[in-house]
Short mmCIF file of N, CA and C in Angstrom, two decimals:
data_model
loop_
_atom_site.label_atom_id
_atom_site.label_comp_id
_atom_site.label_asym_id
_atom_site.label_seq_id
_atom_site.Cartn_x
_atom_site.Cartn_y
_atom_site.Cartn_z
N MET B 1 13.12 -13.02 7.72
CA MET B 1 14.39 -12.54 7.23
C MET B 1 14.58 -11.06 7.59
N LEU B 2 13.51 -10.27 7.39
CA LEU B 2 13.57 -8.85 7.70
C LEU B 2 13.92 -8.62 9.17
N ASN B 3 13.31 -9.41 10.03
CA ASN B 3 13.55 -9.27 11.46
C ASN B 3 15.00 -9.58 11.82
N LYS B 4 15.55 -10.62 11.22
CA LYS B 4 16.95 -10.99 11.48
C LYS B 4 17.90 -9.91 10.99
N VAL B 5 17.62 -9.34 9.83
CA VAL B 5 18.47 -8.27 9.29
C VAL B 5 18.39 -7.03 10.18
N ALA B 6 17.19 -6.71 10.65
CA ALA B 6 17.02 -5.56 11.53
C ALA B 6 17.84 -5.73 12.82
N LYS B 7 17.80 -6.94 13.37
CA LYS B 7 18.57 -7.20 14.59
C LYS B 7 20.07 -7.17 14.31
N LEU B 8 20.46 -7.65 13.13
CA LEU B 8 21.87 -7.63 12.76
C LEU B 8 22.37 -6.19 12.60
N VAL B 9 21.58 -5.35 11.94
CA VAL B 9 21.96 -3.96 11.71
C VAL B 9 22.11 -3.20 13.02
N THR B 10 21.19 -3.44 13.95
CA THR B 10 21.23 -2.72 15.22
C THR B 10 22.04 -3.44 16.30
N ARG B 11 22.55 -4.61 15.96
CA ARG B 11 23.31 -5.43 16.89
C ARG B 11 22.52 -5.78 18.16
N ALA B 12 21.22 -6.04 17.93
CA ALA B 12 20.35 -6.43 19.04
C ALA B 12 20.53 -7.91 19.35
N LYS B 13 20.09 -8.29 20.51
CA LYS B 13 20.16 -9.69 20.91
C LYS B 13 19.08 -10.49 20.20
N ALA B 14 19.30 -11.77 20.05
CA ALA B 14 18.35 -12.64 19.35
C ALA B 14 16.99 -12.66 20.02
N ARG B 15 16.96 -12.51 21.36
CA ARG B 15 15.69 -12.57 22.09
C ARG B 15 14.99 -11.22 22.20
N ASP B 16 15.61 -10.14 21.73
CA ASP B 16 14.96 -8.82 21.77
C ASP B 16 13.75 -8.79 20.85
N HIS B 17 12.72 -8.06 21.26
CA HIS B 17 11.52 -7.92 20.45
C HIS B 17 11.84 -7.05 19.24
N VAL B 18 11.32 -7.44 18.07
CA VAL B 18 11.71 -6.79 16.83
C VAL B 18 10.92 -5.51 16.52
N GLN B 19 9.70 -5.37 17.05
CA GLN B 19 8.87 -4.20 16.72
C GLN B 19 9.55 -2.87 17.07
N PRO B 20 10.12 -2.71 18.27
CA PRO B 20 10.80 -1.45 18.55
C PRO B 20 12.00 -1.20 17.63
N ILE B 21 12.66 -2.28 17.23
CA ILE B 21 13.80 -2.15 16.32
C ILE B 21 13.34 -1.67 14.95
N LEU B 22 12.25 -2.25 14.45
CA LEU B 22 11.71 -1.83 13.15
C LEU B 22 11.25 -0.38 13.20
N ARG B 23 10.64 0.02 14.32
CA ARG B 23 10.22 1.41 14.48
C ARG B 23 11.42 2.35 14.48
N GLU B 24 12.47 1.95 15.17
CA GLU B 24 13.68 2.76 15.25
C GLU B 24 14.32 2.94 13.87
N LEU B 25 14.34 1.87 13.09
CA LEU B 25 14.92 1.92 11.75
C LEU B 25 13.96 2.54 10.73
N HIS B 26 12.70 2.69 11.11
CA HIS B 26 11.64 3.19 10.24
C HIS B 26 11.46 2.27 9.03
N TRP B 27 11.48 0.96 9.30
CA TRP B 27 11.26 -0.06 8.29
C TRP B 27 9.84 -0.58 8.42
N LEU B 28 9.20 -0.79 7.29
CA LEU B 28 7.85 -1.34 7.29
C LEU B 28 7.91 -2.85 7.49
N PRO B 29 6.98 -3.41 8.28
CA PRO B 29 6.87 -4.87 8.36
C PRO B 29 6.52 -5.44 6.98
N VAL B 30 6.70 -6.73 6.82
CA VAL B 30 6.56 -7.37 5.51
C VAL B 30 5.19 -7.11 4.88
N LYS B 31 4.11 -7.28 5.64
CA LYS B 31 2.76 -7.09 5.08
C LYS B 31 2.58 -5.67 4.53
N GLU B 32 3.00 -4.67 5.28
CA GLU B 32 2.88 -3.29 4.83
C GLU B 32 3.84 -3.00 3.67
N ARG B 33 4.99 -3.66 3.66
CA ARG B 33 5.93 -3.49 2.55
C ARG B 33 5.33 -4.00 1.24
N ILE B 34 4.60 -5.10 1.31
CA ILE B 34 3.92 -5.63 0.13
C ILE B 34 2.85 -4.66 -0.34
N CYS B 35 2.06 -4.12 0.60
CA CYS B 35 1.04 -3.12 0.26
C CYS B 35 1.69 -1.90 -0.38
N PHE B 36 2.84 -1.48 0.15
CA PHE B 36 3.58 -0.33 -0.38
C PHE B 36 3.94 -0.57 -1.84
N LYS B 37 4.51 -1.73 -2.14
CA LYS B 37 4.93 -2.04 -3.50
C LYS B 37 3.74 -2.09 -4.46
N ILE B 38 2.64 -2.69 -4.02
CA ILE B 38 1.45 -2.78 -4.88
C ILE B 38 0.86 -1.40 -5.11
N ALA B 39 0.78 -0.58 -4.06
CA ALA B 39 0.22 0.77 -4.21
C ALA B 39 1.08 1.63 -5.14
N ILE B 40 2.39 1.48 -5.07
CA ILE B 40 3.30 2.21 -5.96
C ILE B 40 3.03 1.79 -7.41
N THR B 41 2.85 0.50 -7.63
CA THR B 41 2.58 0.00 -8.98
C THR B 41 1.25 0.54 -9.50
N VAL B 42 0.23 0.57 -8.65
CA VAL B 42 -1.07 1.12 -9.06
C VAL B 42 -0.92 2.60 -9.40
N PHE B 43 -0.20 3.36 -8.57
CA PHE B 43 0.01 4.79 -8.84
C PHE B 43 0.69 4.98 -10.19
N LYS B 44 1.70 4.18 -10.46
CA LYS B 44 2.40 4.27 -11.74
C LYS B 44 1.46 3.96 -12.91
N CYS B 45 0.66 2.93 -12.76
CA CYS B 45 -0.28 2.55 -13.82
C CYS B 45 -1.31 3.65 -14.09
N LEU B 46 -1.81 4.26 -13.04
CA LEU B 46 -2.82 5.30 -13.20
C LEU B 46 -2.25 6.59 -13.78
N ASN B 47 -0.94 6.77 -13.65
CA ASN B 47 -0.30 7.99 -14.15
C ASN B 47 0.54 7.75 -15.39
N GLY B 48 0.31 6.64 -16.08
CA GLY B 48 0.99 6.36 -17.34
C GLY B 48 2.45 5.98 -17.20
N LEU B 49 2.88 5.57 -16.01
CA LEU B 49 4.27 5.22 -15.78
C LEU B 49 4.47 3.71 -15.66
N GLY B 50 3.39 2.98 -15.55
CA GLY B 50 3.47 1.53 -15.35
C GLY B 50 3.32 0.79 -16.65
N PRO B 51 3.53 -0.51 -16.62
CA PRO B 51 3.38 -1.32 -17.83
C PRO B 51 1.93 -1.34 -18.32
N GLN B 52 1.77 -1.34 -19.62
CA GLN B 52 0.44 -1.29 -20.23
C GLN B 52 -0.42 -2.49 -19.83
N TYR B 53 0.19 -3.68 -19.77
CA TYR B 53 -0.59 -4.87 -19.45
C TYR B 53 -1.18 -4.81 -18.04
N LEU B 54 -0.53 -4.10 -17.11
CA LEU B 54 -1.10 -3.93 -15.77
C LEU B 54 -2.10 -2.78 -15.75
N SER B 55 -1.82 -1.73 -16.50
CA SER B 55 -2.73 -0.59 -16.55
C SER B 55 -4.11 -1.01 -17.07
N GLU B 56 -4.12 -1.95 -17.98
CA GLU B 56 -5.39 -2.41 -18.55
C GLU B 56 -6.25 -3.18 -17.54
N LEU B 57 -5.65 -3.64 -16.47
CA LEU B 57 -6.39 -4.38 -15.44
C LEU B 57 -7.12 -3.47 -14.46
N LEU B 58 -6.81 -2.18 -14.48
CA LEU B 58 -7.39 -1.22 -13.53
C LEU B 58 -8.47 -0.40 -14.22
N ASN B 59 -9.62 -0.30 -13.57
CA ASN B 59 -10.74 0.48 -14.10
C ASN B 59 -11.20 1.49 -13.06
N SER B 60 -11.36 2.72 -13.47
CA SER B 60 -11.86 3.75 -12.55
C SER B 60 -13.32 3.50 -12.23
N TYR B 61 -13.68 3.78 -10.99
CA TYR B 61 -15.06 3.61 -10.55
C TYR B 61 -15.87 4.81 -11.01
N VAL B 62 -16.87 4.56 -11.85
CA VAL B 62 -17.73 5.61 -12.38
C VAL B 62 -19.12 5.40 -11.81
N GLN B 63 -19.67 6.47 -11.20
CA GLN B 63 -20.98 6.38 -10.58
C GLN B 63 -22.05 6.84 -11.55
N ASN B 64 -23.27 6.33 -11.35
CA ASN B 64 -24.38 6.63 -12.24
C ASN B 64 -24.92 8.03 -12.07
N ARG B 65 -24.77 8.57 -10.88
CA ARG B 65 -25.29 9.92 -10.62
C ARG B 65 -24.22 10.75 -9.92
N SER B 66 -24.46 12.02 -9.84
CA SER B 66 -23.48 12.94 -9.26
C SER B 66 -23.48 12.86 -7.74
N LEU B 67 -22.36 12.42 -7.19
CA LEU B 67 -22.21 12.31 -5.74
C LEU B 67 -20.92 12.98 -5.31
N ARG B 68 -20.80 13.28 -4.01
CA ARG B 68 -19.57 13.88 -3.50
C ARG B 68 -18.36 12.99 -3.70
N SER B 69 -18.58 11.69 -3.70
CA SER B 69 -17.47 10.75 -3.81
C SER B 69 -16.98 10.57 -5.25
N MET B 70 -17.52 11.35 -6.18
CA MET B 70 -17.10 11.22 -7.58
C MET B 70 -15.62 11.52 -7.77
N ASN B 71 -15.08 12.44 -7.01
CA ASN B 71 -13.70 12.87 -7.17
C ASN B 71 -12.74 12.16 -6.23
N GLU B 72 -13.11 10.98 -5.76
CA GLU B 72 -12.29 10.24 -4.80
C GLU B 72 -11.20 9.40 -5.47
N ASN B 73 -11.20 9.30 -6.79
CA ASN B 73 -10.17 8.55 -7.51
C ASN B 73 -10.16 7.08 -7.09
N LEU B 74 -11.36 6.48 -7.03
CA LEU B 74 -11.49 5.08 -6.63
C LEU B 74 -11.42 4.16 -7.84
N LEU B 75 -11.12 2.89 -7.59
CA LEU B 75 -11.05 1.88 -8.64
C LEU B 75 -12.11 0.81 -8.42
N VAL B 76 -12.53 0.18 -9.50
CA VAL B 76 -13.48 -0.93 -9.43
C VAL B 76 -12.74 -2.15 -8.90
N ILE B 77 -13.35 -2.82 -7.92
CA ILE B 77 -12.79 -4.07 -7.39
C ILE B 77 -13.60 -5.21 -7.98
N PRO B 78 -13.00 -5.98 -8.90
CA PRO B 78 -13.73 -7.10 -9.49
C PRO B 78 -14.10 -8.14 -8.43
N THR B 79 -15.24 -8.78 -8.62
CA THR B 79 -15.66 -9.81 -7.68
C THR B 79 -14.92 -11.10 -7.98
N THR B 80 -14.66 -11.85 -6.94
CA THR B 80 -14.00 -13.15 -7.08
C THR B 80 -14.62 -14.11 -6.08
N ASN B 81 -14.73 -15.36 -6.49
CA ASN B 81 -15.33 -16.38 -5.62
C ASN B 81 -14.30 -17.07 -4.75
N LEU B 82 -13.04 -16.92 -5.09
CA LEU B 82 -11.99 -17.61 -4.36
C LEU B 82 -11.14 -16.63 -3.57
N LYS B 83 -10.69 -17.06 -2.42
CA LYS B 83 -9.78 -16.26 -1.61
C LYS B 83 -8.47 -16.02 -2.38
N LEU B 84 -8.06 -17.01 -3.15
CA LEU B 84 -6.86 -16.90 -3.96
C LEU B 84 -6.98 -15.79 -5.00
N GLY B 85 -8.21 -15.55 -5.47
CA GLY B 85 -8.44 -14.51 -6.47
C GLY B 85 -8.12 -13.11 -5.97
N GLU B 86 -8.15 -12.92 -4.65
CA GLU B 86 -7.84 -11.61 -4.08
C GLU B 86 -6.36 -11.27 -4.21
N ARG B 87 -5.54 -12.26 -4.51
CA ARG B 87 -4.10 -12.03 -4.69
C ARG B 87 -3.77 -11.50 -6.07
N ALA B 88 -4.70 -11.60 -7.00
CA ALA B 88 -4.47 -11.10 -8.35
C ALA B 88 -4.34 -9.58 -8.31
N PHE B 89 -3.47 -9.05 -9.14
CA PHE B 89 -3.26 -7.60 -9.16
C PHE B 89 -4.55 -6.86 -9.50
N SER B 90 -5.38 -7.44 -10.36
CA SER B 90 -6.62 -6.78 -10.78
C SER B 90 -7.60 -6.63 -9.62
N VAL B 91 -7.46 -7.44 -8.57
CA VAL B 91 -8.33 -7.37 -7.40
C VAL B 91 -7.60 -6.71 -6.23
N GLY B 92 -6.41 -7.21 -5.92
CA GLY B 92 -5.64 -6.71 -4.78
C GLY B 92 -5.21 -5.26 -4.94
N GLY B 93 -4.82 -4.89 -6.16
CA GLY B 93 -4.40 -3.50 -6.41
C GLY B 93 -5.50 -2.50 -6.07
N PRO B 94 -6.69 -2.66 -6.66
CA PRO B 94 -7.79 -1.74 -6.31
C PRO B 94 -8.20 -1.79 -4.84
N MET B 95 -8.12 -2.98 -4.21
CA MET B 95 -8.48 -3.07 -2.78
C MET B 95 -7.53 -2.22 -1.94
N ILE B 96 -6.25 -2.34 -2.21
CA ILE B 96 -5.26 -1.54 -1.47
C ILE B 96 -5.43 -0.07 -1.80
N TRP B 97 -5.59 0.25 -3.08
CA TRP B 97 -5.73 1.64 -3.52
C TRP B 97 -6.93 2.31 -2.86
N ASN B 98 -8.08 1.64 -2.87
CA ASN B 98 -9.29 2.21 -2.30
C ASN B 98 -9.22 2.33 -0.78
N SER B 99 -8.36 1.55 -0.14
CA SER B 99 -8.23 1.63 1.32
C SER B 99 -7.39 2.83 1.76
N LEU B 100 -6.69 3.46 0.82
CA LEU B 100 -5.87 4.62 1.16
C LEU B 100 -6.74 5.85 1.35
N GLU B 101 -6.25 6.77 2.16
CA GLU B 101 -6.97 8.03 2.35
C GLU B 101 -6.97 8.83 1.05
N SER B 102 -7.99 9.63 0.89
CA SER B 102 -8.18 10.39 -0.35
C SER B 102 -6.98 11.28 -0.68
N HIS B 103 -6.41 11.95 0.32
CA HIS B 103 -5.30 12.86 0.04
C HIS B 103 -4.07 12.12 -0.46
N ILE B 104 -3.93 10.85 -0.08
CA ILE B 104 -2.80 10.06 -0.57
C ILE B 104 -3.03 9.68 -2.02
N ARG B 105 -4.26 9.23 -2.35
CA ARG B 105 -4.58 8.85 -3.73
C ARG B 105 -4.46 10.03 -4.68
N LYS B 106 -4.64 11.23 -4.18
CA LYS B 106 -4.60 12.43 -5.03
C LYS B 106 -3.23 13.10 -5.06
N SER B 107 -2.20 12.43 -4.57
CA SER B 107 -0.85 13.00 -4.55
C SER B 107 -0.42 13.37 -5.97
N PRO B 108 0.17 14.56 -6.14
CA PRO B 108 0.53 15.03 -7.48
C PRO B 108 1.79 14.38 -8.06
N THR B 109 2.71 13.96 -7.21
CA THR B 109 3.97 13.40 -7.71
C THR B 109 4.25 12.06 -7.04
N MET B 110 5.15 11.32 -7.67
CA MET B 110 5.54 10.02 -7.11
C MET B 110 6.21 10.20 -5.75
N ALA B 111 7.07 11.21 -5.61
CA ALA B 111 7.77 11.44 -4.35
C ALA B 111 6.78 11.75 -3.22
N ALA B 112 5.79 12.61 -3.50
CA ALA B 112 4.79 12.96 -2.49
C ALA B 112 3.94 11.73 -2.14
N PHE B 113 3.61 10.94 -3.16
CA PHE B 113 2.82 9.73 -2.93
C PHE B 113 3.57 8.75 -2.04
N LYS B 114 4.84 8.49 -2.36
CA LYS B 114 5.64 7.54 -1.57
C LYS B 114 5.76 7.98 -0.12
N LYS B 115 5.99 9.27 0.08
CA LYS B 115 6.16 9.78 1.44
C LYS B 115 4.87 9.62 2.24
N SER B 116 3.75 10.04 1.66
CA SER B 116 2.45 9.93 2.35
C SER B 116 2.08 8.47 2.59
N LEU B 117 2.34 7.64 1.59
CA LEU B 117 2.00 6.22 1.68
C LEU B 117 2.80 5.53 2.78
N LYS B 118 4.09 5.77 2.83
CA LYS B 118 4.92 5.12 3.84
C LYS B 118 4.50 5.57 5.24
N THR B 119 4.20 6.85 5.40
CA THR B 119 3.74 7.35 6.69
C THR B 119 2.45 6.67 7.11
N GLU B 120 1.51 6.55 6.17
CA GLU B 120 0.22 5.91 6.47
C GLU B 120 0.41 4.44 6.84
N LEU B 121 1.19 3.72 6.07
CA LEU B 121 1.40 2.30 6.33
C LEU B 121 2.18 2.09 7.64
N PHE B 122 3.08 2.99 7.95
CA PHE B 122 3.83 2.89 9.20
C PHE B 122 2.88 3.09 10.38
N LYS B 123 1.94 4.04 10.26
CA LYS B 123 0.94 4.25 11.33
C LYS B 123 0.07 3.02 11.50
N ARG B 124 -0.34 2.41 10.37
CA ARG B 124 -1.16 1.20 10.44
C ARG B 124 -0.42 0.07 11.14
N SER B 125 0.86 -0.06 10.85
CA SER B 125 1.63 -1.16 11.44
C SER B 125 1.80 -0.98 12.94
N LEU B 126 1.82 0.25 13.40
CA LEU B 126 1.94 0.50 14.84
C LEU B 126 0.65 0.16 15.58
N ASN B 127 -0.47 0.25 14.89
CA ASN B 127 -1.77 -0.03 15.51
C ASN B 127 -2.05 -1.52 15.63
N HIS B 128 -1.29 -2.36 14.95
CA HIS B 128 -1.54 -3.82 15.02
C HIS B 128 -0.84 -4.44 16.17
#
């Protein structure tokens, strides 16, 4: 659907490749858009802006000894035996969050986080 809308907006031909059109519009592909939405929700939960029932599903990663990675703002990723279990917010949210670069996770405001996150996800989508 996203691809058809992008072609409609730019008045491209049906046979034109959609990747250059998405780049031109600066639209994230569907997979990265889903990651964007989940990461925004995790950011809100960690900063007291998200719903309580989702915030309770996220646990900060606490290490037993003092390491440099202590201040990385990482989350615990619960183990799951099923591939379907990775779709749960309690698993998928921390997986996406921990995959972000440290400077993005440490963004001070929602606006700064969104900007850095979209840039990062857009770069990832170009590499695929």
